Short mmCIF file of C-alpha atoms and ligand atoms in Angstrom, two decimals:
data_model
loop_
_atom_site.label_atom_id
_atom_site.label_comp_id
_atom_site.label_asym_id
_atom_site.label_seq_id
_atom_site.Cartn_x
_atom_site.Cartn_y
_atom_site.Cartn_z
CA UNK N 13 -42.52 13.24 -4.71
CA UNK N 14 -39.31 13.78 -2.86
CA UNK N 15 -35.96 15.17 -4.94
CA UNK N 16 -34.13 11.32 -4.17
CA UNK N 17 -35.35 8.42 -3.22
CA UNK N 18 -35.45 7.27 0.66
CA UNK N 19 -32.30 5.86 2.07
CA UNK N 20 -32.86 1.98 1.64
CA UNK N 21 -31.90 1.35 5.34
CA UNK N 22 -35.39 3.09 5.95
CA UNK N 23 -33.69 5.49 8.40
CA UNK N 24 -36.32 7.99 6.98
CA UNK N 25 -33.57 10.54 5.14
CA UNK N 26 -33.27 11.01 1.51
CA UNK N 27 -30.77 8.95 -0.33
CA UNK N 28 -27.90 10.99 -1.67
CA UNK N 29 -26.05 8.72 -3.16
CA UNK N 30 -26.00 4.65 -5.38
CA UNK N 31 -22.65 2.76 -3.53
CA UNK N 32 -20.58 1.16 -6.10
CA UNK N 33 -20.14 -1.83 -4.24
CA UNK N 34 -23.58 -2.93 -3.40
CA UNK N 35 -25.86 -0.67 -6.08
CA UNK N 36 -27.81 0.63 -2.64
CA UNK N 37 -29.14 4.45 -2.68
CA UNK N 38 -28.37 5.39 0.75
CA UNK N 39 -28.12 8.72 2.81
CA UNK N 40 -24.84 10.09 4.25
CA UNK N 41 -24.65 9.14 7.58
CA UNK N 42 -25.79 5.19 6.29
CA UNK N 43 -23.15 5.50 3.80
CA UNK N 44 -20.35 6.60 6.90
CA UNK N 45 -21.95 3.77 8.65
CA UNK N 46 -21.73 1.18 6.15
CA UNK N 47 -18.34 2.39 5.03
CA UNK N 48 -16.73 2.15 8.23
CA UNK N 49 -18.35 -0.98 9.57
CA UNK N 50 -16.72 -3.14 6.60
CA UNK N 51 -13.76 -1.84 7.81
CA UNK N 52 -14.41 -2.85 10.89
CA UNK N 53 -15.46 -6.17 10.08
CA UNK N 54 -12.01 -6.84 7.86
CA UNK N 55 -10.36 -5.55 11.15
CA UNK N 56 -12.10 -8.68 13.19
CA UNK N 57 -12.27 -11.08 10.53
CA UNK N 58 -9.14 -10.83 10.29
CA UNK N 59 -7.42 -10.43 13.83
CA UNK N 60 -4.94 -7.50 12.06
CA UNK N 61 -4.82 -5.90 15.77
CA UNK N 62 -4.69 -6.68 19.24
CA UNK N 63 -5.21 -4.14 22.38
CA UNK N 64 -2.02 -2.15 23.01
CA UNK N 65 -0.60 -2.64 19.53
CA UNK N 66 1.56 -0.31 18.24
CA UNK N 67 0.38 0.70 14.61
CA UNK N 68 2.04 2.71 11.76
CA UNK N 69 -0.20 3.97 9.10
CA UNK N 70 1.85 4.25 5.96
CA UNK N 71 0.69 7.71 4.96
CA UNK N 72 1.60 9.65 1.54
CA UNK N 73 -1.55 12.29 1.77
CA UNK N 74 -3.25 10.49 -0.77
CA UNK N 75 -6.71 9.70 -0.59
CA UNK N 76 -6.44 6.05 0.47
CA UNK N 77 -4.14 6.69 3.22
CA UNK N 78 -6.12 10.02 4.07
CA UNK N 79 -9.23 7.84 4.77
CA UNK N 80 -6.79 5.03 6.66
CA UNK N 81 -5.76 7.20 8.91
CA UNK N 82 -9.32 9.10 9.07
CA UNK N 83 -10.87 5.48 9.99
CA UNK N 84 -8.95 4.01 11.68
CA UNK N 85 -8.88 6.95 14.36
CA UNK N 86 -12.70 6.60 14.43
CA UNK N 87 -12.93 2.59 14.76
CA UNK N 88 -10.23 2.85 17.64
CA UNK N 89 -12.05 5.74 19.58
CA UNK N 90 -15.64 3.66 18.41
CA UNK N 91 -14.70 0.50 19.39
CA UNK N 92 -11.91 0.93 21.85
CA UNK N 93 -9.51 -0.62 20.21
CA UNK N 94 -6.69 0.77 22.27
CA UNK N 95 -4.08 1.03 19.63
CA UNK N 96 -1.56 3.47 19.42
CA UNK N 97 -1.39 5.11 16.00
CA UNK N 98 1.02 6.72 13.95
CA UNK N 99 1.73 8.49 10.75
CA UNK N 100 4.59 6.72 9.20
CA UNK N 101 5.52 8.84 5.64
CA UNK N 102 8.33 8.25 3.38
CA UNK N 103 9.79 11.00 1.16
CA UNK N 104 11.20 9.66 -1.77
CA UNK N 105 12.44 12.89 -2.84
CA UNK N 106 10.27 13.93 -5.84
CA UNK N 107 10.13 17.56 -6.42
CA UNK N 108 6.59 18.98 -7.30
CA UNK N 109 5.07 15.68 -6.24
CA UNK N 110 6.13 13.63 -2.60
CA UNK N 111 6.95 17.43 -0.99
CA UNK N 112 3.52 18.60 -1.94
CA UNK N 113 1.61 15.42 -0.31
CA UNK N 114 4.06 15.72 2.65
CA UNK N 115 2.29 19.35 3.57
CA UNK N 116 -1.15 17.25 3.47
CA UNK N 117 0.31 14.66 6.00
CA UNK N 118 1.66 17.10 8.25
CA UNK N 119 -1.89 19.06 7.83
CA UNK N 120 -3.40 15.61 8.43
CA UNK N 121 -1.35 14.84 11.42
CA UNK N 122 -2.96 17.74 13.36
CA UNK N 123 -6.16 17.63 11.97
CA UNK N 124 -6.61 13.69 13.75
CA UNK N 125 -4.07 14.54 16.28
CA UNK N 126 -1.71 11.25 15.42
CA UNK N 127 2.14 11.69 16.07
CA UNK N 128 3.96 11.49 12.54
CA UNK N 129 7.66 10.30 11.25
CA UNK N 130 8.72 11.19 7.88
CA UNK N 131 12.01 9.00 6.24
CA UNK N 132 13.49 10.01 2.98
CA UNK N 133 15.48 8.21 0.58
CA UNK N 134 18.14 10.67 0.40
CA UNK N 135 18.59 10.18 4.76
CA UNK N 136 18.79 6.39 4.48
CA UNK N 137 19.97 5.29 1.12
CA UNK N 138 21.87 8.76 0.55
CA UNK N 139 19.37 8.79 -2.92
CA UNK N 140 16.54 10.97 -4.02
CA UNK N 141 14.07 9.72 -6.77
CA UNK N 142 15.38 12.81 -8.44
CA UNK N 143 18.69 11.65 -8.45
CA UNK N 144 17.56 8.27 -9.46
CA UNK N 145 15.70 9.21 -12.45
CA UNK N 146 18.67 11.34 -13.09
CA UNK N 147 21.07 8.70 -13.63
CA UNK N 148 19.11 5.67 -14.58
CA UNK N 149 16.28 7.56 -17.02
CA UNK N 150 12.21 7.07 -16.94
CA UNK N 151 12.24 3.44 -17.43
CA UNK N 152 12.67 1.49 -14.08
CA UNK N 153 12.59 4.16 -11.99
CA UNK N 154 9.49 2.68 -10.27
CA UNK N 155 11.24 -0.64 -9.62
CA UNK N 156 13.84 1.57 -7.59
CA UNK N 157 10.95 3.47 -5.87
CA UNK N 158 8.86 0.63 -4.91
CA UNK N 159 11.79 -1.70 -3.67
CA UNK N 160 13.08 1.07 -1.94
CA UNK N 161 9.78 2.35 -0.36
CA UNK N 162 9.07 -1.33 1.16
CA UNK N 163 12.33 -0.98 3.24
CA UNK N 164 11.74 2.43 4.24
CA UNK N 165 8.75 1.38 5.79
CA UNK N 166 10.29 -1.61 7.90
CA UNK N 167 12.95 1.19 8.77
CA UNK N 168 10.43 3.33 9.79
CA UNK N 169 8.74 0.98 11.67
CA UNK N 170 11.65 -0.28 13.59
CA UNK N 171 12.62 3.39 14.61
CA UNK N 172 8.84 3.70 16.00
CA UNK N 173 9.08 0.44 17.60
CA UNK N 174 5.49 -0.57 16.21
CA UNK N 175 3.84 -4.29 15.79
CA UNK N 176 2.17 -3.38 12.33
CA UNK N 177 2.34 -1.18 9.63
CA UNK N 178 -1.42 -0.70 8.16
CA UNK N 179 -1.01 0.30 4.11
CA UNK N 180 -3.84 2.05 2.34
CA UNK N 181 -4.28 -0.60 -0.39
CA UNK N 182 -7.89 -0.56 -1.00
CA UNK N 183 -10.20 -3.51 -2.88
CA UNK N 184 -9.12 -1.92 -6.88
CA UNK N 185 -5.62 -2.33 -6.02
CA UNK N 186 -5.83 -6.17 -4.68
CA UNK N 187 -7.76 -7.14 -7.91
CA UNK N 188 -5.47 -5.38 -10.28
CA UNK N 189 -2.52 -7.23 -8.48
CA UNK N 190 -4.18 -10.38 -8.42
CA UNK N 191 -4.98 -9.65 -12.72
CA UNK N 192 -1.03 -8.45 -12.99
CA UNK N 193 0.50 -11.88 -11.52
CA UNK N 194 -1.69 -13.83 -13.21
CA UNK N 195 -0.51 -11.71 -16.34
CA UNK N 196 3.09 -12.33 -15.24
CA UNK N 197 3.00 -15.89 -14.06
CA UNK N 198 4.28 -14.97 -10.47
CA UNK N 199 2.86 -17.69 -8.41
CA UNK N 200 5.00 -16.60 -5.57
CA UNK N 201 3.49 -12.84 -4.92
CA UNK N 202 -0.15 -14.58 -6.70
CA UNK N 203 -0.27 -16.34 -3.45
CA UNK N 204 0.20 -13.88 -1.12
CA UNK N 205 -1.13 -10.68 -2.77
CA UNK N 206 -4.62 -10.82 -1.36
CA UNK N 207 -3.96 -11.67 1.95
CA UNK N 208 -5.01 -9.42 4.29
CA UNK N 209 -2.04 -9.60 6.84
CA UNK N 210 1.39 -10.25 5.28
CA UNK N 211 4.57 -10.86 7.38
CA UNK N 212 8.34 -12.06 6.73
CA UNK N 213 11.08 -13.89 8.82
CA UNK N 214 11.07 -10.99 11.80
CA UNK N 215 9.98 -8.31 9.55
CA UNK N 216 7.08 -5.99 11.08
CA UNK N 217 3.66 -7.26 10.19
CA UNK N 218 1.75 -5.58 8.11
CA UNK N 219 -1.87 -5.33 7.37
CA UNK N 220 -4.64 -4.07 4.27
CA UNK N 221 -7.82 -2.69 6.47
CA UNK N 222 -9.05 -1.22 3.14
CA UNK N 223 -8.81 -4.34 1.43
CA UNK N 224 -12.61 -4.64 0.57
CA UNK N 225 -13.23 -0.78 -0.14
CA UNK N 226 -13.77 0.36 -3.41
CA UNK N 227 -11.36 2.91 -4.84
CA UNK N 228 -14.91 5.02 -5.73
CA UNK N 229 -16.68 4.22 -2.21
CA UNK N 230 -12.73 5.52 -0.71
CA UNK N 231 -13.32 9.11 -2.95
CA UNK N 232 -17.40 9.54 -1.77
CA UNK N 233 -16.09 8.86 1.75
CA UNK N 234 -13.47 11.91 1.55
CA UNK N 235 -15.82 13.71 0.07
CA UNK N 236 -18.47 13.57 1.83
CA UNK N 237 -16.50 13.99 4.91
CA UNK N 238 -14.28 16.79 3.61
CA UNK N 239 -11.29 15.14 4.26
CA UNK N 240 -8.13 16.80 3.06
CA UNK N 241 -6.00 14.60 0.71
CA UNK N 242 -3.48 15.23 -1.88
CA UNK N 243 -4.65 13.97 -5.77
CA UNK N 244 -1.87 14.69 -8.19
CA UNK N 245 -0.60 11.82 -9.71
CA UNK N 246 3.65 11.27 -9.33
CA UNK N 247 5.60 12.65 -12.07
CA UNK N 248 7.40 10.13 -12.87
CA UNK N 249 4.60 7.28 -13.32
CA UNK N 250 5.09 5.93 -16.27
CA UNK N 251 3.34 1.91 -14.98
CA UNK N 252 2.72 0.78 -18.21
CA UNK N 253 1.77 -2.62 -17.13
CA UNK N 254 -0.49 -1.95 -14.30
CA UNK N 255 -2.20 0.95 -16.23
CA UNK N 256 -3.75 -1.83 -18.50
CA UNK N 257 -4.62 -4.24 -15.62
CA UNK N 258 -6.20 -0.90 -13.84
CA UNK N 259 -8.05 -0.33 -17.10
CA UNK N 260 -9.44 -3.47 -17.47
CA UNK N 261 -10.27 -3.64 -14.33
CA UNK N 262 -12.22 -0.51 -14.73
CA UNK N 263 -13.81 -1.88 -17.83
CA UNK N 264 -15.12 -4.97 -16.08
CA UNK N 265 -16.11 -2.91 -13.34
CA UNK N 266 -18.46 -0.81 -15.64
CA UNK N 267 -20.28 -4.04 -16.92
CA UNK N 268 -20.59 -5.72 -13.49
CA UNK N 269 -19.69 -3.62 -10.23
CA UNK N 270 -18.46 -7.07 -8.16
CA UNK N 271 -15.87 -7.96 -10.42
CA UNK N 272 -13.51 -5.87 -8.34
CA UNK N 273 -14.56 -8.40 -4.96
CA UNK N 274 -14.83 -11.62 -7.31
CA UNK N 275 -11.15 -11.44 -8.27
CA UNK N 276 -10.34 -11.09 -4.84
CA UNK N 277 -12.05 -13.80 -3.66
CA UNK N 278 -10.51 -15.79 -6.68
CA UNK N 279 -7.46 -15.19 -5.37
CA UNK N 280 -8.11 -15.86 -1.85
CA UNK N 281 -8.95 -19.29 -3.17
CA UNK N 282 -6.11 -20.18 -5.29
CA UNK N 283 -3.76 -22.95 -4.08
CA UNK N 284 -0.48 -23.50 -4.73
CA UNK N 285 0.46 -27.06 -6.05
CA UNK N 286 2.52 -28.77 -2.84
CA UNK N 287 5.55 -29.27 -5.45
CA UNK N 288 5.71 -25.36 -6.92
CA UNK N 289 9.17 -23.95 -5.42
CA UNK N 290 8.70 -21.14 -3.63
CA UNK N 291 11.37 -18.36 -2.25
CA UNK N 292 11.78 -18.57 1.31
CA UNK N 293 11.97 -15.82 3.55
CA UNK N 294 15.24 -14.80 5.02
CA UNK N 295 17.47 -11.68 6.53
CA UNK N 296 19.94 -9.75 3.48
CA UNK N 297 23.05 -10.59 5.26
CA UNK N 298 24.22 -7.12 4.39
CA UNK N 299 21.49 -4.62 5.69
CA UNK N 300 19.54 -7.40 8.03
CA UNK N 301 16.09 -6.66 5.97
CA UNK N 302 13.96 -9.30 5.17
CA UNK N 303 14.52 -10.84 1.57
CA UNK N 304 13.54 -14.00 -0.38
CA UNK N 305 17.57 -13.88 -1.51
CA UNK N 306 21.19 -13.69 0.60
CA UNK N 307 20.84 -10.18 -0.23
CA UNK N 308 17.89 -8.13 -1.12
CA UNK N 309 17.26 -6.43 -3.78
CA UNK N 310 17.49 -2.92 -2.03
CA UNK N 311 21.33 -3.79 -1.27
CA UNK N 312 21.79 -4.85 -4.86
CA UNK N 313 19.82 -1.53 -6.14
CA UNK N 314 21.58 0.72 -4.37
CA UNK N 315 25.12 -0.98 -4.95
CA UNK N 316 24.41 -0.64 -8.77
CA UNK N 317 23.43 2.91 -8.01
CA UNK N 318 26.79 3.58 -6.13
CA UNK N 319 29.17 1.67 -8.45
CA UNK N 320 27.58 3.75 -11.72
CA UNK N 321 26.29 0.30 -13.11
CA UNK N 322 22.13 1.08 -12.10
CA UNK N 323 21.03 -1.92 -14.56
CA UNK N 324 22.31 -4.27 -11.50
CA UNK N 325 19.61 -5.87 -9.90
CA UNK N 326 17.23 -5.10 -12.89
CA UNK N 327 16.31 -8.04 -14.94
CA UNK N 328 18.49 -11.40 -14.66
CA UNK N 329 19.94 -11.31 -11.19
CA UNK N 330 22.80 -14.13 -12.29
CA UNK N 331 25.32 -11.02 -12.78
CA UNK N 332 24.26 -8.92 -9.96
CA UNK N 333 24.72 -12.07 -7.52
CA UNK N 334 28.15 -12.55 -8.79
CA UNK N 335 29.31 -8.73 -8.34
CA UNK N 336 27.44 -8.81 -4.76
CA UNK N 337 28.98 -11.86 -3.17
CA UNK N 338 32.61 -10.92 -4.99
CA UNK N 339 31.75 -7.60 -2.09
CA UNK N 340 30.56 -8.83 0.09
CA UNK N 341 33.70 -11.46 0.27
CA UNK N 342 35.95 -8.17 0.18
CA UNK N 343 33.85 -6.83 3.11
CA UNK N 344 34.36 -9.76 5.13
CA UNK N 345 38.17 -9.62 4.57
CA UNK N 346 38.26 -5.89 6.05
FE1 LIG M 4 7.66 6.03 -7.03
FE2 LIG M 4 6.86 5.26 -9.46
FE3 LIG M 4 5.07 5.65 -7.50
FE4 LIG M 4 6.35 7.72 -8.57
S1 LIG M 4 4.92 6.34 -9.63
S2 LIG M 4 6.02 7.36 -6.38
S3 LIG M 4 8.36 6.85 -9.00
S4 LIG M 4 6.66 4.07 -7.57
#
């Protein structure tokens, strides 16, 4: 009797390991295969690239983005793609945490050979997280982050001149986003929060090639392939709310392994009544940036952040709008 059972693609090798997704007992090189060929397919499926595209991997040496870049350097050399890829990193500027990861990107940058750019906070909003947390406490900070990392990667992206930025954002993450705006009643980010190429009034496209992995099938895959990636978890991440989505998520995950692609393709299937008002898309007419409002909420962020009042923009944006367009009137009588 042999230590495992066969691999079930009958390839003749010893299984090594059960995938999450699909329950099959497969060998390694099957599991690569299988693994990378999803990707592949979401890549088709869903027409995220054409030949000579210019594409920006978000990277933040975590494992997600470790196995982006990883695979999508494979699939282009595999299928001739012809893309041009780059490693597009922002450094928030979180001591013991985002300068850590940064030494895995850089490692990870020679190791597949792709050109990188790293952006900070502190270079284009004249902020570090530090700072941040230092004046406004532990309790939005991630609002801050978050608002201010989706700019800095349009930034980036404009300053590399790419068509798309591809994010790590892998199957787990979709579902748990689907679960939170369900949660929170936002109908406007419900809609759009599985699809698997997102873009805004001349804002960069960007794209989820990992959309279908499995946050477990994501860890074999580095494993297996002894990828280098960076694991510690940010210091200053408190996400209450998506910690309980994430756990019941993982809960319903234990009882029935497809619950993770069933709320995706829930939410690939939800339509939005014809009459339900949705924000439109438009450029902040202070930084240019795309924003659902006259000015986006990274202007109104940082203004609070300059002007000592960081609760502006957080919550009710009635009094923020007010103190904005009373500025941006000054501004336009300089
Ligand atoms: Fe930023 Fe919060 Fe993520 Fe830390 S946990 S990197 S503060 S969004």
């Amino acid at each position: 009797m042999p230590p495992f059972p066969q691999c079930s693609t009958k390839c003749g090798k010893n299984a090594i390991l059960k995938r999450p997704k699909t329950g099959d007992t497969l060998c390694k090189e099957c599991f690569f295969l299988a693994f990378e060929t999803e990707i592949h397919d979401t890549i088709i499926n869903g027409k995220l690239f054409k030949p000579g595209d210019k594409v920006a991997i978000g990277a933040s040496g975590g494992k997600d983005s470790t196995v982006l870049a990883y695979v999508l350097k494979t699939l282009n050399e595999r299928y001739k793609y012809e893309l041009d890829l780059f490693l597009l990193s922002i450094d928030e500027g979180i001591t013991g945490y985002r300068d850590d990861s940064l030494k895995t990107v850089t490692r990870n940058k020679v190791d597949y050979g792709i050109p990188l750019k790293i952006l900070s906070y502190k270079e284009l909003y004249g902020w570090t997280m530090d700072s941040i947390v230092a004046e406004i406490g532990r309790k939005n900070n991630c609002t801050f982050c978050g608002v201010f990392r989706r700019q800095a990667l349009d930034r980036g992206a404009v300053i590399l001149k790419v068509d798309c930025i591809a994010t790590g954002h892998n199957a787990d993450d979709i579902a748990e986003t689907v679960l939170m705006n369900i949660l929170r009643g936002d109908i406007a980010r419900l809609q759009r929060c599985t699809s698997v190429i997102t873009t805004g009034a001349d804002s960069i496209m960007r794209c989820k090639p990992l959309k279908y992995a499995y946050e477990k099938e994501i860890v074999m895959y580095a494993y297996f392939k002894n990828l280098v990636y960076f694991s510690t978890e940010c210091i200053y991440a408190p996400n209450a709310y998506r910690g309980h989505a994430r756990a019941f998520l993982k809960d319903l995950e234990k009882i029935r392994p497809s619950s993770i692609i069933d709320i995706i393709h829930s939410g690939e299937q939800l339509q939005v009544k014809a009459n339900v008002k949705m924000p439109e898309r438009r450029n902040c007419t202070l930084c240019g940036f795309v924003s659902s409002q006259d000015i986006c909420k990274a202007c109104i962020l940082l203004e609070g952040l300059n002007r000592g009042l960081p609760k502006l923009g957080i919550g009710k944006s009635s009094k923020a709008k007010k103190i904005m367009n009373l500025n941006t009137d000054k501004r336009n009588k300089i």
